[in-house]
Short mmCIF file of C-alpha atoms (C1' of nucleotides) in Angstrom, two decimals:
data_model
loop_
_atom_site.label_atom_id
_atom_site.label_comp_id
_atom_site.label_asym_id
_atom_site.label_seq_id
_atom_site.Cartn_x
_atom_site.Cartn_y
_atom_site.Cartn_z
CA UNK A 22 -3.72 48.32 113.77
CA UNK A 23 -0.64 50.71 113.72
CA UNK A 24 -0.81 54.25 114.88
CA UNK A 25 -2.45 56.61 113.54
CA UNK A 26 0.84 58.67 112.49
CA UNK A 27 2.03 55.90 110.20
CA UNK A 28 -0.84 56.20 108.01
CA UNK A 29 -1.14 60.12 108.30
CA UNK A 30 2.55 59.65 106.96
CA UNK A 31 1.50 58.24 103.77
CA UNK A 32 1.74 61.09 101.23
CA UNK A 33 3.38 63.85 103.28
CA UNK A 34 6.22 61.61 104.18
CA UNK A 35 7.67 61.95 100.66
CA UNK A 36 6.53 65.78 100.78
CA UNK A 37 8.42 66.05 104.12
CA UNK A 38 11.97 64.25 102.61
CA UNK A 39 11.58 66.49 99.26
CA UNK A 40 11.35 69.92 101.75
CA UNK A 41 14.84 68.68 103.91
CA UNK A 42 16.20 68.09 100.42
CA UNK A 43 15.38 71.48 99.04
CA UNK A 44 16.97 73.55 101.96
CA UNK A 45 20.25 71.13 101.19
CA UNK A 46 21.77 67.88 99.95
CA UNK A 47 21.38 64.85 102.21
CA UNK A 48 22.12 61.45 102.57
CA UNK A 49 20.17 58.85 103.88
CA UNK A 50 21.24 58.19 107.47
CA UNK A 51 21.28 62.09 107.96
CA UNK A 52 18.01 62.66 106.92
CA UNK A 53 16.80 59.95 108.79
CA UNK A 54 18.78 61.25 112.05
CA UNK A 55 17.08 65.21 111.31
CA UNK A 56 13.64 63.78 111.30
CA UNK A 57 14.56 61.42 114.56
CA UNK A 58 15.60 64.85 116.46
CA UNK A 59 12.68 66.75 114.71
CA UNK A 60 10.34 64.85 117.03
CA UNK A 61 9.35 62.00 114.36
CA UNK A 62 11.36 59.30 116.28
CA UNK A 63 9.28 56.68 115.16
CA UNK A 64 9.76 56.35 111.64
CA UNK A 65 11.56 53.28 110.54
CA UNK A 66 15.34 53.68 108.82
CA UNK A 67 14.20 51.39 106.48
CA UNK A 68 10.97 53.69 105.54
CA UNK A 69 13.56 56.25 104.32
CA UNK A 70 15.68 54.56 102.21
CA UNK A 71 12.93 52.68 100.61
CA UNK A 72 11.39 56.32 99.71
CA UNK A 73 14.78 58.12 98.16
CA UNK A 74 14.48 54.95 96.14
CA UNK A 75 11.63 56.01 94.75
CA UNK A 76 12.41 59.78 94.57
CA UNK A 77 15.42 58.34 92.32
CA UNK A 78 13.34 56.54 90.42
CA UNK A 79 11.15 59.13 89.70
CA UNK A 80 13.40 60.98 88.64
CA UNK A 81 12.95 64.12 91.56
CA UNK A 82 16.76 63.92 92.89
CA UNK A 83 20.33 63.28 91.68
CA UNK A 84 22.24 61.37 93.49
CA UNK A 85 26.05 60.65 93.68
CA UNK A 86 28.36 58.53 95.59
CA UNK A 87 30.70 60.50 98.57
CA UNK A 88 33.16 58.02 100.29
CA UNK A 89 32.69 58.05 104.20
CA UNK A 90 35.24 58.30 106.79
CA UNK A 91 33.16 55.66 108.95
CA UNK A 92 31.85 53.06 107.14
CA UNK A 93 30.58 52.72 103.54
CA UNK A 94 29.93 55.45 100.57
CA UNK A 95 26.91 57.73 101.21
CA UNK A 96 24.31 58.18 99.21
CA UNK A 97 24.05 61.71 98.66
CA UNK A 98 20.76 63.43 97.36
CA UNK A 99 19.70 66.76 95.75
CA UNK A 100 16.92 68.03 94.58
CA UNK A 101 16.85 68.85 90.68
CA UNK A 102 14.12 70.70 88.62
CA UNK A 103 11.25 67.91 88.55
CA UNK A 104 11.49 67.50 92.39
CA UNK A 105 10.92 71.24 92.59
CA UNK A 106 7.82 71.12 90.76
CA UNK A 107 7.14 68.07 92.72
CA UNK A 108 7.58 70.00 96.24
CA UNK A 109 5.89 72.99 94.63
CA UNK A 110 2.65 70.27 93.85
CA UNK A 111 3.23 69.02 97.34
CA UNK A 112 2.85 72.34 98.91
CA UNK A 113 -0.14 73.24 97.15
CA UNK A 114 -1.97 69.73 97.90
CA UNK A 115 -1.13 70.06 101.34
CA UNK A 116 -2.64 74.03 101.65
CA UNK A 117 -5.73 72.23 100.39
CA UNK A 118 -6.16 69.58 102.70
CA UNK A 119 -4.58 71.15 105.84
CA UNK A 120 -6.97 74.75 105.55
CA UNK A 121 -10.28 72.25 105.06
CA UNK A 122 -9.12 70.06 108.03
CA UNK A 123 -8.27 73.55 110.16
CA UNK A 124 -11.93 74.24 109.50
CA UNK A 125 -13.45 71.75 110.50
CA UNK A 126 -11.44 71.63 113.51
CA UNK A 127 -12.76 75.06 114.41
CA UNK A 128 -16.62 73.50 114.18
CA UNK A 129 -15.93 70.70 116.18
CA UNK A 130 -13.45 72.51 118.55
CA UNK A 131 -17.40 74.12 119.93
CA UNK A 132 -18.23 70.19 120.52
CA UNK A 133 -15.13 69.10 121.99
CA UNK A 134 -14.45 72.09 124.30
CA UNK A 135 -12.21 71.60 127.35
CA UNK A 136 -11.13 68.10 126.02
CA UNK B 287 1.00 57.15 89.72
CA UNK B 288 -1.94 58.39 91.63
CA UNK B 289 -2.13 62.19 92.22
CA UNK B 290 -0.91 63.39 95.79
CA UNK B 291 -4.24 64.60 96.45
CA UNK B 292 -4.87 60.30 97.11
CA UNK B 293 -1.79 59.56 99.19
CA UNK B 294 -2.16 62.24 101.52
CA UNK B 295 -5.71 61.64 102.38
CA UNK B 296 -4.37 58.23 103.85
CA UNK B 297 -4.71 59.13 107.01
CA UNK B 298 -6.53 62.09 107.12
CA UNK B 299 -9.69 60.74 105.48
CA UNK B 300 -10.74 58.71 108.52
CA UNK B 301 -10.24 62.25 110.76
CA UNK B 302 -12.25 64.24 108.27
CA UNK B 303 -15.21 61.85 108.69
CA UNK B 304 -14.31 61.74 112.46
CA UNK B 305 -14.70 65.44 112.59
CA UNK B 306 -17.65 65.52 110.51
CA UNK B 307 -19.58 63.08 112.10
CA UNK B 308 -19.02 65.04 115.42
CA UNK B 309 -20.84 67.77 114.22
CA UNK B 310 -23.97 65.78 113.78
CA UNK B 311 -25.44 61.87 112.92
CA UNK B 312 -25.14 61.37 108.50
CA UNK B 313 -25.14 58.57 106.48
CA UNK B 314 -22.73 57.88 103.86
CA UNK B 315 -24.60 59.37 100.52
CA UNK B 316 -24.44 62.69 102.27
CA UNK B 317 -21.59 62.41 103.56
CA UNK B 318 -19.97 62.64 100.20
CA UNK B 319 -21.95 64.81 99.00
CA UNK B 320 -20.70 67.29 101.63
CA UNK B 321 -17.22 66.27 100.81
CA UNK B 322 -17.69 67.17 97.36
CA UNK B 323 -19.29 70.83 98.16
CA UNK B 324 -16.09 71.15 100.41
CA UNK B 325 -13.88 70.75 97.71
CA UNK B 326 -12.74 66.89 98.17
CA UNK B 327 -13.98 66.30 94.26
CA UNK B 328 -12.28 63.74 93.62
CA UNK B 329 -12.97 61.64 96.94
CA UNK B 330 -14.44 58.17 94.98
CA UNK B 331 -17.77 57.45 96.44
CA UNK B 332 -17.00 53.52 97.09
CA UNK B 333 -14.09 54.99 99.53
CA UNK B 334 -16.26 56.74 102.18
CA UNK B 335 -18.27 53.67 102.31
CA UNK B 336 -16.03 51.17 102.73
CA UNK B 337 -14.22 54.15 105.79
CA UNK B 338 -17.87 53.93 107.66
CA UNK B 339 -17.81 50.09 107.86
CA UNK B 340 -14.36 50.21 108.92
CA UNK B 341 -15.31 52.92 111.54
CA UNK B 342 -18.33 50.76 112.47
CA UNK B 343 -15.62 47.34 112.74
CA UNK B 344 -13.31 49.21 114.79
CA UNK B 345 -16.42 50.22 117.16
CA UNK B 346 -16.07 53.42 116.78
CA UNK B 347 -19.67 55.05 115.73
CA UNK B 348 -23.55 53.53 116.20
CA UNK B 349 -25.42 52.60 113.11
CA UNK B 350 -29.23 52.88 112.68
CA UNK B 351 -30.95 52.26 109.71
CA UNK B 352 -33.60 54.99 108.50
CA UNK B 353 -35.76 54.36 105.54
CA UNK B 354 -35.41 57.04 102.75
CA UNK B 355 -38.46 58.12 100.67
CA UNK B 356 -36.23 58.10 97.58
CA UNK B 357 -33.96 55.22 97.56
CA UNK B 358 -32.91 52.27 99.82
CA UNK B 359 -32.55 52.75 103.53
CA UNK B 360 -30.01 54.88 104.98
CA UNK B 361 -27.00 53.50 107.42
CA UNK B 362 -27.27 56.78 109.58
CA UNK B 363 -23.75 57.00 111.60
CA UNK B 364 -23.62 58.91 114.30
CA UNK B 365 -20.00 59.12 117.10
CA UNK B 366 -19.79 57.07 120.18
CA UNK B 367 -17.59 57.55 122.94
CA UNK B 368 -15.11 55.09 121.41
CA UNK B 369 -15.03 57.16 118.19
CA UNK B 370 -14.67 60.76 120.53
CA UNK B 371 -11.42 59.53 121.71
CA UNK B 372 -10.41 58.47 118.13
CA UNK B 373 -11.28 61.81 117.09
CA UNK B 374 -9.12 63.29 120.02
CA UNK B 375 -6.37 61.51 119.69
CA UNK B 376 -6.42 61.97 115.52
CA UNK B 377 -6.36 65.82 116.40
CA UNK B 378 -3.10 65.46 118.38
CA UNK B 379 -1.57 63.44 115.94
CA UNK B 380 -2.55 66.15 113.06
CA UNK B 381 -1.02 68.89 115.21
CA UNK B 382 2.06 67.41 115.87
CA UNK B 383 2.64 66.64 112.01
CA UNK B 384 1.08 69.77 110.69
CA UNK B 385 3.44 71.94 113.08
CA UNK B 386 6.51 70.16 111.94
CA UNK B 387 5.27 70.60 108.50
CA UNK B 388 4.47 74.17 108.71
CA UNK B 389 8.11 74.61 110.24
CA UNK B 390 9.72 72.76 106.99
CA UNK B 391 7.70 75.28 104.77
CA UNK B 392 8.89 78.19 106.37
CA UNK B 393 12.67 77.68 106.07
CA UNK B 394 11.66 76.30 102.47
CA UNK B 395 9.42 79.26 101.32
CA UNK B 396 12.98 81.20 101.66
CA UNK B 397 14.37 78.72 98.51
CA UNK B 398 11.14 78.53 96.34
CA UNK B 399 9.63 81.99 96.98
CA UNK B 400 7.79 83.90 94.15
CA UNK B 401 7.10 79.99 92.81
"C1'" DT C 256 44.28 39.01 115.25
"C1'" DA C 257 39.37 39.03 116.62
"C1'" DC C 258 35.46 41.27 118.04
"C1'" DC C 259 32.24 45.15 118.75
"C1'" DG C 260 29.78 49.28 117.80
"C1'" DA C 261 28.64 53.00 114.84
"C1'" DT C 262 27.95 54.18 110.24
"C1'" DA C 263 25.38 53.40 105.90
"C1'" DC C 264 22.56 51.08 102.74
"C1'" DT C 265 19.49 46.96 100.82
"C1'" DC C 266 15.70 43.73 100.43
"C1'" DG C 267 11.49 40.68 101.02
"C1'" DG C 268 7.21 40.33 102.98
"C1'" DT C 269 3.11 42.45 105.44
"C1'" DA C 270 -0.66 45.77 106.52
"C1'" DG C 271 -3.59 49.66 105.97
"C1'" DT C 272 -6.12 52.68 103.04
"C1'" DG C 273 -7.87 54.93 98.88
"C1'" DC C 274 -9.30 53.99 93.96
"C1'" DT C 275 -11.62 51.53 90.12
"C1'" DA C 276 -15.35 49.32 88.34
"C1'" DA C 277 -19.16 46.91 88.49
"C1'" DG C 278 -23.23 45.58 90.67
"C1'" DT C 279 -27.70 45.65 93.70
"C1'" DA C 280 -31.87 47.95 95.18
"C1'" DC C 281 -35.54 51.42 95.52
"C1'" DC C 282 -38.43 55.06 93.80
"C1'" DA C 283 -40.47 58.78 90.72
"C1'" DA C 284 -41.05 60.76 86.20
"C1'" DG C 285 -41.32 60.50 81.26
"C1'" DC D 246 -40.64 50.14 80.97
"C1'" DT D 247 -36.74 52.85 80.62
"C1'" DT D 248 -34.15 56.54 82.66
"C1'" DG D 249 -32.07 58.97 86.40
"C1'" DG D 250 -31.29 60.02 91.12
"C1'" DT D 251 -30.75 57.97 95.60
"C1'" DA D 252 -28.11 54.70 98.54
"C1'" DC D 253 -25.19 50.99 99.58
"C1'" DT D 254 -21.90 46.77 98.50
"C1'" DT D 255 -18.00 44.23 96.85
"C1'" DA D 256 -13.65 42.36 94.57
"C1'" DG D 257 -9.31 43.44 93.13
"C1'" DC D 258 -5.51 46.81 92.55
"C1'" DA D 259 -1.84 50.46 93.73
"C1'" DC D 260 0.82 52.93 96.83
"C1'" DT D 261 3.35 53.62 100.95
"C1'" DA D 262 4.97 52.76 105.76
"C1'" DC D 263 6.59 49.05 108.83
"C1'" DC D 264 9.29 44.98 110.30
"C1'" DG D 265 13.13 42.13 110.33
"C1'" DA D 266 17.11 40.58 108.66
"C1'" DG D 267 21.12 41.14 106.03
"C1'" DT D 268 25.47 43.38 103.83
"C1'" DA D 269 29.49 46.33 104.06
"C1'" DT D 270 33.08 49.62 105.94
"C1'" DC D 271 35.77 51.48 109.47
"C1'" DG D 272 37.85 52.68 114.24
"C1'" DG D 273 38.76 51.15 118.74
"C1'" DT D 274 39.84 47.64 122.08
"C1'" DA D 275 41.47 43.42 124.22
#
DNA sequence: TACCGATACTCGGTAGTGCTAAGTACCAAG
DNA sequence: CTTGGTACTTAGCACTACCGAGTATCGGTA
């Protein structure tokens, strides 16, 4: 049974890599770096890759080959018009779910008091 | 595809019922039921009952059966100490993500606002 | 030259969880 | 006796994160 976070990954994960995209292009290992030093150190390099994938297939990014000074081309990454709408979609699921869980937080918060 | 709606209740799902359960005992009719009046339309009724035998596998609630005066008996689930934790540690691991996500949407909102 | 470490990406197989769809069972009302 | 609401079960599928191993490029060092 893995942790908890790895399943509560599943479905904001990809809503989490299309945000990082939208503030600016990104490749791969840098993305995966900015989420190690934003606290989620546990998610698996693999994970990442395996997701832009996707995005790319799905048509939500465009992506283009940079050379690298230190080892091999980069993928680079960028958000285009259908990954908008997608992040848009993505912020408006997650208002749903997050203000219903916040509530029921606040009922049980009077059970679990001092916890 | 599946909506997002599905993905991102991975996860979450198993704290809603948690939480919900923590209020008081409820079996897993109801327990939909409520999910439904909350909003969660689209929650498929097979998945909350297949969540409460995985909660009752993983040890974390008591069952009882209660017989209804309209139907079959009810499997009336009610929180154990084992599932208190759970629901602890399930709160700490929605903070953590919800505050990094929350942080993401601010620097975004500057990109998509009036979206 | 030969090796090592950091950079950068790929791939196959596994596990967990929600959905679909169909079924079982009980009871009351028409 | 059929219909509809209540209440639970089950088999198989889809999606996504993880694990582990592999490939490739380059700079530095002995």
């Amino acid at each position: 049974m893995p942790n908890q976070m790895t399943e509560m990954l599943k479905g904001t994960l990809e809503g989490i890599v299309l945000a990082i995209l939208s503030e600016r292009s990104a490749y791969g290992y840098e993305i995966t770096a900015e989420l190690r030093e934003a606290g989620f150190a546990d998610i698996a390099e693999g994970t990442i890759y395996a997701l832009l994938v996707r995005l790319e297939q799905k048509g939500l990014v465009d992506v283009e080959r940079v050379p690298s000074e230190k080892g091999p081309p980069r993928k680079v990454y960028s958000l285009n018009a259908s990954g908008r709408d997608q992040l848009a979609e993505f912020w408006s699921t997650w208002s749903f779910v997050a203000t219903r869980i916040e509530q029921l937080r606040h009922t049980d918060q009077q059970h679990t008091e001092g916890a």
